[in-house]
PDB file of C-alpha atoms in Angstrom:
ATOM      1  CA  UNK A 125      12.549-118.297 105.004  1.00 87.00           C
ATOM      2  CA  UNK A 126      11.615-120.928 107.041  1.00 93.00           C
ATOM      3  CA  UNK A 127      12.746-124.479 106.473  1.00 96.00           C
ATOM      4  CA  UNK A 128      11.311-127.275 108.517  1.00 96.00           C
ATOM      5  CA  UNK A 129      14.403-129.970 108.869  1.00 97.00           C
ATOM      6  CA  UNK A 130      12.797-133.548 108.417  1.00 97.00           C
ATOM      7  CA  UNK A 131      16.009-135.060 110.149  1.00 96.00           C
ATOM      8  CA  UNK A 132      15.177-132.578 113.079  1.00 96.00           C
ATOM      9  CA  UNK A 133      12.027-133.942 113.761  1.00 96.00           C
ATOM     10  CA  UNK A 134      11.415-136.451 116.614  1.00 94.00           C
ATOM     11  CA  UNK A 135       9.107-139.647 115.707  1.00 93.00           C
ATOM     12  CA  UNK A 136       6.088-140.353 117.767  1.00 91.00           C
ATOM     13  CA  UNK A 137       5.152-144.104 117.680  1.00 89.00           C
ATOM     14  CA  UNK A 138       1.666-144.947 117.299  1.00 80.00           C
ATOM     15  CA  UNK A 139      -0.372-146.355 120.067  1.00 70.00           C
ATOM     16  CA  UNK A 140      -1.035-149.640 118.297  1.00 70.00           C
ATOM     17  CA  UNK A 141       2.585-150.084 117.292  1.00 73.00           C
ATOM     18  CA  UNK A 142       1.913-149.654 113.418  1.00 78.00           C
ATOM     19  CA  UNK A 143       3.877-147.099 113.018  1.00 85.00           C
ATOM     20  CA  UNK A 144       5.505-143.567 113.700  1.00 91.00           C
ATOM     21  CA  UNK A 145       4.326-140.181 112.915  1.00 93.00           C
ATOM     22  CA  UNK A 146       6.947-136.977 112.681  1.00 95.00           C
ATOM     23  CA  UNK A 147       4.667-133.506 112.743  1.00 94.00           C
ATOM     24  CA  UNK A 148       5.846-130.994 110.396  1.00 95.00           C
ATOM     25  CA  UNK A 149       3.349-128.127 111.299  1.00 94.00           C
ATOM     26  CA  UNK A 150       0.524-127.917 113.168  1.00 93.00           C
ATOM     27  CA  UNK A 151      -1.988-124.938 114.428  1.00 91.00           C
ATOM     28  CA  UNK A 152      -2.105-123.537 116.985  1.00 87.00           C
ATOM     29  CA  UNK A 153       1.253-125.081 118.006  1.00 70.00           C
ATOM     30  CA  UNK A 154       1.005-125.077 121.817  1.00 57.00           C
ATOM     31  CA  UNK A 155      -1.686-128.187 120.792  1.00 53.00           C
ATOM     32  CA  UNK A 156       0.451-129.945 118.593  1.00 53.00           C
ATOM     33  CA  UNK A 157       1.490-132.472 121.376  1.00 52.00           C
ATOM     34  CA  UNK A 158      -2.226-133.766 121.830  1.00 53.00           C
ATOM     35  CA  UNK A 159      -4.095-135.669 119.327  1.00 57.00           C
ATOM     36  CA  UNK A 160      -6.967-133.658 118.059  1.00 58.00           C
ATOM     37  CA  UNK A 161      -6.394-130.222 120.153  1.00 79.00           C
ATOM     38  CA  UNK A 162      -5.233-128.346 116.995  1.00 90.00           C
ATOM     39  CA  UNK A 163      -7.452-127.165 114.160  1.00 94.00           C
ATOM     40  CA  UNK A 164      -5.047-128.756 111.440  1.00 95.00           C
ATOM     41  CA  UNK A 165      -1.581-130.738 111.133  1.00 94.00           C
ATOM     42  CA  UNK A 166       0.541-131.682 108.492  1.00 96.00           C
ATOM     43  CA  UNK A 167       2.641-134.747 109.434  1.00 96.00           C
ATOM     44  CA  UNK A 168       4.763-137.813 107.652  1.00 97.00           C
ATOM     45  CA  UNK A 169       3.833-141.291 109.129  1.00 94.00           C
ATOM     46  CA  UNK A 170       5.709-144.666 108.480  1.00 94.00           C
ATOM     47  CA  UNK A 171       3.348-147.692 108.369  1.00 91.00           C
ATOM     48  CA  UNK A 172       5.081-150.778 108.777  1.00 88.00           C
ATOM     49  CA  UNK A 173       1.768-152.991 110.076  1.00 88.00           C
ATOM     50  CA  UNK A 174      -1.664-153.416 108.544  1.00 88.00           C
ATOM     51  CA  UNK A 175      -4.221-152.225 111.250  1.00 86.00           C
ATOM     52  CA  UNK A 176      -6.703-149.490 112.165  1.00 87.00           C
ATOM     53  CA  UNK A 177      -5.991-145.386 111.934  1.00 87.00           C
ATOM     54  CA  UNK A 178      -6.731-143.267 114.797  1.00 85.00           C
ATOM     55  CA  UNK A 179     -10.152-141.320 114.779  1.00 88.00           C
ATOM     56  CA  UNK A 180     -10.313-137.654 114.622  1.00 90.00           C
ATOM     57  CA  UNK A 181     -13.849-136.541 115.183  1.00 92.00           C
ATOM     58  CA  UNK A 182     -14.728-132.886 113.562  1.00 94.00           C
ATOM     59  CA  UNK A 183     -11.850-133.276 111.079  1.00 95.00           C
ATOM     60  CA  UNK A 184     -11.058-134.245 107.264  1.00 97.00           C
ATOM     61  CA  UNK A 185      -8.166-135.995 106.465  1.00 96.00           C
ATOM     62  CA  UNK A 186      -6.041-135.935 103.086  1.00 98.00           C
ATOM     63  CA  UNK A 187      -3.552-138.774 102.700  1.00 97.00           C
ATOM     64  CA  UNK A 188      -0.826-139.116 100.182  1.00 98.00           C
ATOM     65  CA  UNK A 189       1.392-142.116  99.479  1.00 97.00           C
ATOM     66  CA  UNK A 190       5.170-140.789  99.322  1.00 97.00           C
ATOM     67  CA  UNK A 191       7.143-143.715  99.519  1.00 96.00           C
ATOM     68  CA  UNK A 192       6.044-147.632  98.466  1.00 95.00           C
ATOM     69  CA  UNK A 193       3.688-148.773  95.882  1.00 92.00           C
ATOM     70  CA  UNK A 194       0.377-149.068  97.428  1.00 94.00           C
ATOM     71  CA  UNK A 195      -1.727-148.929 100.714  1.00 95.00           C
ATOM     72  CA  UNK A 196      -5.279-150.736 100.542  1.00 96.00           C
ATOM     73  CA  UNK A 197      -7.125-148.090 102.723  1.00 95.00           C
ATOM     74  CA  UNK A 198     -10.729-149.068 104.024  1.00 95.00           C
ATOM     75  CA  UNK A 199     -13.352-146.480 105.135  1.00 96.00           C
ATOM     76  CA  UNK A 200     -16.310-147.253 106.731  1.00 94.00           C
ATOM     77  CA  UNK A 201     -16.266-150.753 104.996  1.00 92.00           C
ATOM     78  CA  UNK A 202     -15.548-149.368 101.590  1.00 94.00           C
ATOM     79  CA  UNK A 203     -11.804-150.522 100.181  1.00 95.00           C
ATOM     80  CA  UNK A 204      -9.774-147.892  98.355  1.00 96.00           C
ATOM     81  CA  UNK A 205      -6.437-148.666  96.938  1.00 97.00           C
ATOM     82  CA  UNK A 206      -4.242-145.785  97.245  1.00 96.00           C
ATOM     83  CA  UNK A 207      -1.291-145.472  94.747  1.00 95.00           C
ATOM     84  CA  UNK A 208       2.070-143.283  95.150  1.00 96.00           C
ATOM     85  CA  UNK A 209       1.454-139.478  94.629  1.00 97.00           C
ATOM     86  CA  UNK A 210      -2.476-139.505  94.572  1.00 97.00           C
ATOM     87  CA  UNK A 211      -4.153-137.757  97.262  1.00 97.00           C
ATOM     88  CA  UNK A 212      -7.143-139.070  98.806  1.00 97.00           C
ATOM     89  CA  UNK A 213      -9.765-137.367 100.788  1.00 97.00           C
ATOM     90  CA  UNK A 214     -11.727-138.952 103.865  1.00 97.00           C
ATOM     91  CA  UNK A 215     -13.427-138.100 106.859  1.00 96.00           C
ATOM     92  CA  UNK A 216     -11.745-138.184 110.072  1.00 93.00           C
ATOM     93  CA  UNK A 217     -14.595-139.539 111.898  1.00 93.00           C
ATOM     94  CA  UNK A 218     -14.902-142.265 109.569  1.00 94.00           C
ATOM     95  CA  UNK A 219     -13.477-145.866 111.044  1.00 93.00           C
ATOM     96  CA  UNK A 220     -10.691-146.631 108.649  1.00 93.00           C
ATOM     97  CA  UNK A 221      -7.572-149.034 108.479  1.00 91.00           C
ATOM     98  CA  UNK A 222      -5.110-150.287 105.947  1.00 92.00           C
ATOM     99  CA  UNK A 223      -3.168-153.120 104.823  1.00 93.00           C
ATOM    100  CA  UNK A 224      -0.132-153.031 102.871  1.00 94.00           C
ATOM    101  CA  UNK A 225      -0.007-155.234 100.062  1.00 93.00           C
ATOM    102  CA  UNK A 226       3.225-154.528  98.749  1.00 93.00           C
ATOM    103  CA  UNK A 227       5.258-153.658 102.107  1.00 93.00           C
ATOM    104  CA  UNK A 228       5.915-150.902 104.026  1.00 93.00           C
ATOM    105  CA  UNK A 229       4.762-147.445 103.053  1.00 95.00           C
ATOM    106  CA  UNK A 230       5.619-143.702 103.866  1.00 96.00           C
ATOM    107  CA  UNK A 231       2.624-141.345 103.581  1.00 97.00           C
ATOM    108  CA  UNK A 232       1.918-137.389 103.918  1.00 98.00           C
ATOM    109  CA  UNK A 233      -1.242-136.325 106.207  1.00 96.00           C
ATOM    110  CA  UNK A 234      -2.964-133.342 106.348  1.00 97.00           C
ATOM    111  CA  UNK A 235      -5.713-132.848 108.907  1.00 96.00           C
ATOM    112  CA  UNK A 236      -7.974-129.961 108.923  1.00 96.00           C
ATOM    113  CA  UNK A 237     -11.131-128.972 111.267  1.00 95.00           C
ATOM    114  CA  UNK A 238     -14.355-129.092 109.515  1.00 95.00           C
ATOM    115  CA  UNK A 239     -15.839-125.833 109.203  1.00 93.00           C
ATOM    116  CA  UNK A 240     -12.571-123.619 110.063  1.00 94.00           C
ATOM    117  CA  UNK A 241      -9.884-124.641 107.544  1.00 95.00           C
ATOM    118  CA  UNK A 242      -9.482-126.895 104.449  1.00 96.00           C
ATOM    119  CA  UNK A 243      -6.497-128.865 103.528  1.00 97.00           C
ATOM    120  CA  UNK A 244      -5.379-129.777 100.004  1.00 98.00           C
ATOM    121  CA  UNK A 245      -2.351-131.540  98.847  1.00 98.00           C
ATOM    122  CA  UNK A 246      -0.985-131.220  95.086  1.00 97.00           C
ATOM    123  CA  UNK A 247       2.367-132.939  93.742  1.00 98.00           C
ATOM    124  CA  UNK A 248       4.403-130.925  91.668  1.00 97.00           C
ATOM    125  CA  UNK A 249       7.192-131.583  89.332  1.00 96.00           C
ATOM    126  CA  UNK A 250       9.847-128.843  89.824  1.00 95.00           C
ATOM    127  CA  UNK A 251      12.082-127.265  87.332  1.00 91.00           C
ATOM    128  CA  UNK A 252      15.558-125.731  87.239  1.00 90.00           C
ATOM    129  CA  UNK A 253      14.394-122.966  84.683  1.00 90.00           C
ATOM    130  CA  UNK A 254      11.402-122.164  86.317  1.00 91.00           C
ATOM    131  CA  UNK A 255      11.058-121.712  90.257  1.00 92.00           C
ATOM    132  CA  UNK A 256       8.046-122.787  92.454  1.00 95.00           C
ATOM    133  CA  UNK A 257       6.837-120.211  94.770  1.00 94.00           C
ATOM    134  CA  UNK A 258       5.418-121.574  98.073  1.00 95.00           C
ATOM    135  CA  UNK A 259       2.941-118.707  99.191  1.00 94.00           C
ATOM    136  CA  UNK A 260       1.253-117.794 102.840  1.00 93.00           C
ATOM    137  CA  UNK A 261      -0.834-120.584 104.132  1.00 92.00           C
ATOM    138  CA  UNK A 262       1.561-123.129 102.263  1.00 96.00           C
ATOM    139  CA  UNK A 263       4.004-125.844 103.042  1.00 96.00           C
ATOM    140  CA  UNK A 264       6.031-127.398 100.289  1.00 97.00           C
ATOM    141  CA  UNK A 265       8.086-130.929 101.069  1.00 98.00           C
ATOM    142  CA  UNK A 266      10.777-132.055  98.600  1.00 98.00           C
ATOM    143  CA  UNK A 267       9.446-135.811  97.757  1.00 98.00           C
ATOM    144  CA  UNK A 268      12.130-136.883  95.773  1.00 97.00           C
ATOM    145  CA  UNK A 269      15.055-135.347  93.491  1.00 97.00           C
ATOM    146  CA  UNK A 270      17.408-132.503  93.962  1.00 97.00           C
ATOM    147  CA  UNK A 271      16.344-128.860  94.940  1.00 97.00           C
ATOM    148  CA  UNK A 272      17.392-125.484  96.601  1.00 96.00           C
ATOM    149  CA  UNK A 273      14.896-123.080  97.994  1.00 96.00           C
ATOM    150  CA  UNK A 274      15.721-118.976  97.728  1.00 93.00           C
ATOM    151  CA  UNK A 275      13.817-116.259  99.594  1.00 90.00           C
ATOM    152  CA  UNK A 276      11.846-114.846  96.619  1.00 78.00           C
ATOM    153  CA  UNK A 277      11.230-111.136  95.715  1.00 68.00           C
ATOM    154  CA  UNK A 278       9.128-108.752  98.362  1.00 64.00           C
ATOM    155  CA  UNK A 279       5.776-108.885  97.900  1.00 55.00           C
ATOM    156  CA  UNK A 280       4.371-105.501  96.310  1.00 56.00           C
ATOM    157  CA  UNK A 281       2.979-103.132  98.565  1.00 47.00           C
ATOM    158  CA  UNK A 282       0.486-100.547  97.779  1.00 48.00           C
ATOM    159  CA  UNK A 283       1.959 -97.146  96.253  1.00 43.00           C
ATOM    160  CA  UNK A 284       2.817 -94.448  99.164  1.00 42.00           C
ATOM    161  CA  UNK A 285       4.426 -91.172  99.062  1.00 44.00           C
ATOM    162  CA  UNK A 286       8.639 -91.642  98.741  1.00 44.00           C
ATOM    163  CA  UNK A 287      10.483 -90.220 101.709  1.00 45.00           C
ATOM    164  CA  UNK A 288      12.506 -87.609 101.360  1.00 45.00           C
ATOM    165  CA  UNK A 289      15.761 -90.158 100.775  1.00 49.00           C
ATOM    166  CA  UNK A 290      14.015 -91.456  97.324  1.00 49.00           C
ATOM    167  CA  UNK A 291      12.609 -94.649  99.122  1.00 50.00           C
ATOM    168  CA  UNK A 292      13.998 -97.874  99.894  1.00 46.00           C
ATOM    169  CA  UNK A 293      16.093 -99.919  97.648  1.00 45.00           C
ATOM    170  CA  UNK A 294      14.809-102.849  96.318  1.00 43.00           C
ATOM    171  CA  UNK A 295      15.934-106.047  98.628  1.00 42.00           C
ATOM    172  CA  UNK A 296      18.517-108.317  97.254  1.00 44.00           C
ATOM    173  CA  UNK A 297      17.746-112.141  96.989  1.00 55.00           C
ATOM    174  CA  UNK A 298      19.353-114.489  99.312  1.00 73.00           C
ATOM    175  CA  UNK A 299      21.600-117.226  98.384  1.00 85.00           C
ATOM    176  CA  UNK A 300      19.867-120.591  97.225  1.00 91.00           C
ATOM    177  CA  UNK A 301      19.567-123.139 100.563  1.00 94.00           C
ATOM    178  CA  UNK A 302      19.824-126.975  99.482  1.00 96.00           C
ATOM    179  CA  UNK A 303      17.013-129.008 100.470  1.00 97.00           C
ATOM    180  CA  UNK A 304      17.033-132.537 101.601  1.00 97.00           C
ATOM    181  CA  UNK A 305      14.566-135.330 101.230  1.00 97.00           C
ATOM    182  CA  UNK A 306      11.287-134.348 102.993  1.00 97.00           C
ATOM    183  CA  UNK A 307      12.416-130.937 104.224  1.00 97.00           C
ATOM    184  CA  UNK A 308       9.472-128.390 104.469  1.00 97.00           C
ATOM    185  CA  UNK A 309       9.621-124.855 103.132  1.00 97.00           C
ATOM    186  CA  UNK A 310       7.022-122.835 104.854  1.00 95.00           C
ATOM    187  CA  UNK A 311       5.323-120.196 102.721  1.00 93.00           C
ATOM    188  CA  UNK A 312       5.458-116.168 103.412  1.00 87.00           C
ATOM    189  CA  UNK A 313       3.143-113.475 103.133  1.00 81.00           C
ATOM    190  CA  UNK A 314       6.387-110.903 102.636  1.00 84.00           C
ATOM    191  CA  UNK A 315       8.772-112.836 100.348  1.00 85.00           C
ATOM    192  CA  UNK A 316       7.255-116.146  98.948  1.00 92.00           C
ATOM    193  CA  UNK A 317      10.231-118.790  98.990  1.00 94.00           C
ATOM    194  CA  UNK A 318      11.155-120.083  95.575  1.00 95.00           C
ATOM    195  CA  UNK A 319      12.138-124.036  94.994  1.00 96.00           C
ATOM    196  CA  UNK A 320      13.757-125.165  92.117  1.00 96.00           C
ATOM    197  CA  UNK A 321      15.779-128.234  91.316  1.00 96.00           C
ATOM    198  CA  UNK A 322      14.731-131.472  89.762  1.00 97.00           C
ATOM    199  CA  UNK A 323      12.117-133.783  91.347  1.00 97.00           C
ATOM    200  CA  UNK A 324       8.896-133.492  93.052  1.00 97.00           C
ATOM    201  CA  UNK A 325       7.225-131.580  95.774  1.00 98.00           C
ATOM    202  CA  UNK A 326       4.311-131.690  97.919  1.00 98.00           C
ATOM    203  CA  UNK A 327       2.287-128.330  98.117  1.00 98.00           C
ATOM    204  CA  UNK A 328      -0.044-128.367 101.005  1.00 98.00           C
ATOM    205  CA  UNK A 329      -2.471-125.440 101.222  1.00 97.00           C
ATOM    206  CA  UNK A 330      -4.443-124.528 104.276  1.00 95.00           C
ATOM    207  CA  UNK A 331      -7.119-122.491 103.516  1.00 95.00           C
ATOM    208  CA  UNK A 332      -9.405-120.354 106.343  1.00 92.00           C
ATOM    209  CA  UNK A 333     -12.930-121.273 105.854  1.00 90.00           C
ATOM    210  CA  UNK A 334     -15.264-118.391 106.411  1.00 81.00           C
ATOM    211  CA  UNK A 335     -17.973-119.264 108.739  1.00 73.00           C
ATOM    212  CA  UNK A 336     -21.365-119.176 106.783  1.00 64.00           C
ATOM    213  CA  UNK A 337     -23.993-116.261 107.650  1.00 52.00           C
TER     214      UNK A 337
END
């Protein structure tokens, strides 16, 4: 079970001085230090000053305000008021910028290369009674509240002949691990982590796009 601790991520200042970005995950990882060298990236940005956004040719973006009240985003001359927890998709190639009518904001950014990957963001309210699984290709970020994460049950394998000893026993479930605000849980294809508690998480899905015939 992999947890990305927000407190351990080094903030990278923007070139225009308008904010800082903390990268949660990217692919390929070797390209994470270079803007646009990756095929997808998930990050959290603190925006403290109005100004232009970086252009990402060949990319599509999904931005979600996760702290603060309002960001007024301009994309190719059209204004879009973005409220908290309402994901907004737009082209990374577009000329875009933002103003902050209600003060500083923090946003969650998902950027994916068009034709190779498609990124999605969903805001989910979590419960103590029913754990929320995080599957392969997903990342779950605790936005507010209190939550823990536990390794889920092993994914069922196709039936096979048992060994003479009667087969392997069912794996035990590990102890819950407490999450701090903006920590991210990485999904797994073997034992999907399960988040429970009270509050809200952002579930980011990165889907591979099959090339058209």
